[in-house]
Amino acid sequence: MLQFSPEGVADLAARLAALPDGLRAALAEKIDALAQDLLAQVVDVNLSGAVLNARSGALRNSIQLRNQDQGASLGVAVVADGGAPYAAIQEYGGKTAAHEIVPDKAAVLAFIAGGKQAFARRVHHPGSEIPERFYLRSALAEKSADIKQALRQTLAEAAQRAKDNP
């Protein structure tokens, strides 16, 4: 599972615990809306051609929101749920090991090589160097200024409401 959280989460959790219920509820609502927006950036933009082009849609379908409200803390994580085992290598890059490719549903493999149809019972794959294609981190980087501003504004508005209606 891939998971991203902003720095300073422990300090923020302590501060959230001290918030009045109204402020906390307003902040929780805003966090949910911002998380939905971040999820849309990842799925509808980054994994739909902006960073990676979808082939099967498995990686795009594996991206989910996970509510992380625990006691005094509020949070939502955008995660790859494990449905696409290549999620991490696409995000961080890396090298795959050399391996044999064998058919799992037929007697032979069929593929195009040199512009011609080819068949083989097995193929040796030498491994691949997969470049970093940070589809999650780039979404967070792109949205982080908006997220910070929206949270500040939400806290300020909720604090003003609490002050006006004690």
Short mmCIF file of C-alpha atoms in Angstrom, two decimals:
data_model
loop_
_atom_site.label_atom_id
_atom_site.label_comp_id
_atom_site.label_asym_id
_atom_site.label_seq_id
_atom_site.Cartn_x
_atom_site.Cartn_y
_atom_site.Cartn_z
CA MET A 1 0.00 0.00 0.00
CA LEU A 2 1.25 3.47 -0.87
CA GLN A 3 0.32 6.18 1.59
CA PHE A 4 1.14 9.87 1.78
CA SER A 5 0.80 12.10 4.81
CA PRO A 6 1.94 15.67 5.35
CA GLU A 7 4.86 16.38 7.68
CA GLY A 8 4.05 17.38 11.25
CA VAL A 9 1.09 15.02 11.65
CA ALA A 10 1.83 14.27 15.34
CA ASP A 11 1.99 17.97 16.24
CA LEU A 12 -1.16 18.65 14.27
CA ALA A 13 -3.00 15.79 16.01
CA ALA A 14 -2.22 17.32 19.40
CA ARG A 15 -3.57 20.68 18.27
CA LEU A 16 -6.71 19.09 16.80
CA ALA A 17 -7.47 17.38 20.10
CA ALA A 18 -7.79 20.80 21.73
CA LEU A 19 -10.28 22.17 19.17
CA PRO A 20 -13.92 22.75 20.12
CA ASP A 21 -16.38 20.33 18.50
CA GLY A 22 -17.69 22.92 15.99
CA LEU A 23 -14.22 23.72 14.72
CA ARG A 24 -13.37 20.05 14.53
CA ALA A 25 -16.55 19.24 12.55
CA ALA A 26 -15.92 22.07 10.07
CA LEU A 27 -12.34 20.94 9.62
CA ALA A 28 -13.36 17.29 9.14
CA GLU A 29 -15.86 18.31 6.44
CA LYS A 30 -13.26 20.41 4.63
CA ILE A 31 -10.63 17.65 4.84
CA ASP A 32 -13.07 15.23 3.24
CA ALA A 33 -13.83 17.64 0.38
CA LEU A 34 -10.12 18.34 -0.19
CA ALA A 35 -9.35 14.61 -0.19
CA GLN A 36 -12.05 14.03 -2.81
CA ASP A 37 -10.45 16.76 -4.93
CA LEU A 38 -7.00 15.19 -4.51
CA LEU A 39 -8.39 11.76 -5.43
CA ALA A 40 -9.94 13.25 -8.58
CA GLN A 41 -6.57 14.78 -9.52
CA VAL A 42 -4.85 11.41 -9.19
CA VAL A 43 -7.51 9.30 -10.91
CA ASP A 44 -9.08 11.62 -13.47
CA VAL A 45 -5.95 13.55 -14.46
CA ASN A 46 -2.67 11.92 -13.48
CA LEU A 47 -3.72 8.32 -14.21
CA SER A 48 -5.73 9.31 -17.29
CA GLY A 49 -2.88 10.58 -19.42
CA ALA A 50 -1.25 13.51 -17.58
CA VAL A 51 1.38 11.30 -15.88
CA LEU A 52 0.49 7.74 -16.90
CA ASN A 53 -1.76 6.44 -19.65
CA ALA A 54 -4.25 3.84 -18.54
CA ARG A 55 -4.11 0.42 -20.17
CA SER A 56 -6.39 -1.76 -18.10
CA GLY A 57 -7.50 0.78 -15.49
CA ALA A 58 -6.33 -1.50 -12.65
CA LEU A 59 -4.00 1.12 -11.15
CA ARG A 60 -6.61 3.85 -11.46
CA ASN A 61 -9.20 1.56 -9.84
CA SER A 62 -6.83 0.72 -6.97
CA ILE A 63 -6.62 4.33 -5.77
CA GLN A 64 -8.87 4.95 -2.77
CA LEU A 65 -9.47 7.29 0.12
CA ARG A 66 -8.97 5.88 3.60
CA ASN A 67 -10.40 7.76 6.52
CA GLN A 68 -7.78 8.03 9.24
CA ASP A 69 -9.73 9.74 11.99
CA GLN A 70 -8.37 8.26 15.20
CA GLY A 71 -9.43 9.74 18.48
CA ALA A 72 -8.14 13.28 18.49
CA SER A 73 -6.70 13.26 14.97
CA LEU A 74 -8.40 13.88 11.64
CA GLY A 75 -7.10 12.62 8.34
CA VAL A 76 -7.70 11.04 5.01
CA ALA A 77 -5.08 9.16 3.01
CA VAL A 78 -5.03 8.65 -0.74
CA VAL A 79 -3.70 5.12 -1.16
CA ALA A 80 -3.13 2.41 -3.74
CA ASP A 81 -4.96 -0.54 -2.19
CA GLY A 82 -2.76 -3.31 -3.58
CA GLY A 83 -5.06 -4.13 -6.50
CA ALA A 84 -2.27 -3.14 -8.88
CA PRO A 85 0.98 -4.75 -7.70
CA TYR A 86 3.01 -2.37 -9.89
CA ALA A 87 1.69 0.78 -8.15
CA ALA A 88 4.85 1.38 -6.11
CA ILE A 89 7.30 0.86 -8.96
CA GLN A 90 5.33 3.29 -11.11
CA GLU A 91 5.38 5.90 -8.33
CA TYR A 92 9.01 5.49 -7.23
CA GLY A 93 10.67 3.79 -10.20
CA GLY A 94 12.97 0.82 -9.96
CA LYS A 95 14.30 -2.21 -11.76
CA THR A 96 12.48 -5.45 -12.39
CA ALA A 97 14.47 -8.68 -12.27
CA ALA A 98 15.10 -10.87 -15.27
CA HIS A 99 12.43 -13.54 -15.55
CA GLU A 100 10.79 -16.08 -17.81
CA ILE A 101 7.41 -15.32 -19.32
CA VAL A 102 5.25 -18.39 -19.84
CA PRO A 103 1.63 -18.66 -20.98
CA ASP A 104 -0.94 -19.17 -18.26
CA LYS A 105 -4.07 -19.67 -20.38
CA ALA A 106 -2.72 -21.15 -23.61
CA ALA A 107 -0.06 -23.53 -24.89
CA VAL A 108 2.09 -20.76 -26.38
CA LEU A 109 2.64 -17.02 -26.19
CA ALA A 110 1.68 -14.94 -29.24
CA PHE A 111 3.26 -11.55 -29.87
CA ILE A 112 4.55 -9.24 -32.59
CA ALA A 113 8.35 -9.19 -33.05
CA GLY A 114 10.05 -7.37 -35.90
CA GLY A 115 6.68 -6.54 -37.40
CA LYS A 116 5.68 -10.21 -37.68
CA GLN A 117 3.51 -12.52 -35.63
CA ALA A 118 5.64 -14.78 -33.41
CA PHE A 119 4.88 -17.71 -31.12
CA ALA A 120 6.93 -19.18 -28.27
CA ARG A 121 6.46 -21.54 -25.36
CA ARG A 122 8.47 -19.17 -23.14
CA VAL A 123 10.36 -15.89 -23.46
CA HIS A 124 13.27 -14.67 -21.37
CA HIS A 125 12.68 -11.08 -20.23
CA PRO A 126 15.96 -9.36 -19.26
CA GLY A 127 14.30 -7.05 -16.72
CA SER A 128 13.34 -3.42 -17.08
CA GLU A 129 14.37 -0.08 -15.68
CA ILE A 130 11.12 1.66 -14.76
CA PRO A 131 11.39 5.45 -14.42
CA GLU A 132 9.79 7.33 -11.53
CA ARG A 133 6.32 8.52 -12.56
CA PHE A 134 5.07 10.11 -9.38
CA TYR A 135 1.34 10.17 -10.02
CA LEU A 136 0.49 10.45 -6.27
CA ARG A 137 3.26 12.79 -5.11
CA SER A 138 2.77 15.15 -8.06
CA ALA A 139 -0.95 15.48 -7.27
CA LEU A 140 -0.17 16.30 -3.65
CA ALA A 141 2.50 18.80 -4.69
CA GLU A 142 0.13 20.46 -7.14
CA LYS A 143 -2.70 20.70 -4.61
CA SER A 144 -0.72 21.41 -1.41
CA ALA A 145 -0.93 25.23 -1.54
CA ASP A 146 -4.70 25.06 -2.15
CA ILE A 147 -5.11 22.51 0.64
CA LYS A 148 -3.21 24.67 3.14
CA GLN A 149 -5.16 27.78 2.17
CA ALA A 150 -8.51 26.00 2.36
CA LEU A 151 -7.74 24.57 5.80
CA ARG A 152 -6.61 27.98 7.10
CA GLN A 153 -9.77 29.60 5.75
CA THR A 154 -11.99 26.88 7.21
CA LEU A 155 -10.38 27.25 10.65
CA ALA A 156 -10.69 31.03 10.51
CA GLU A 157 -14.36 30.89 9.49
CA ALA A 158 -15.22 28.26 12.10
CA ALA A 159 -13.36 30.23 14.80
CA GLN A 160 -15.28 33.39 13.82
CA ARG A 161 -18.61 31.52 14.00
CA ALA A 162 -17.69 30.16 17.44
CA LYS A 163 -16.72 33.64 18.59
CA ASP A 164 -19.97 35.19 17.24
CA ASN A 165 -22.14 32.39 18.70
CA PRO A 166 -20.60 31.37 22.06
#
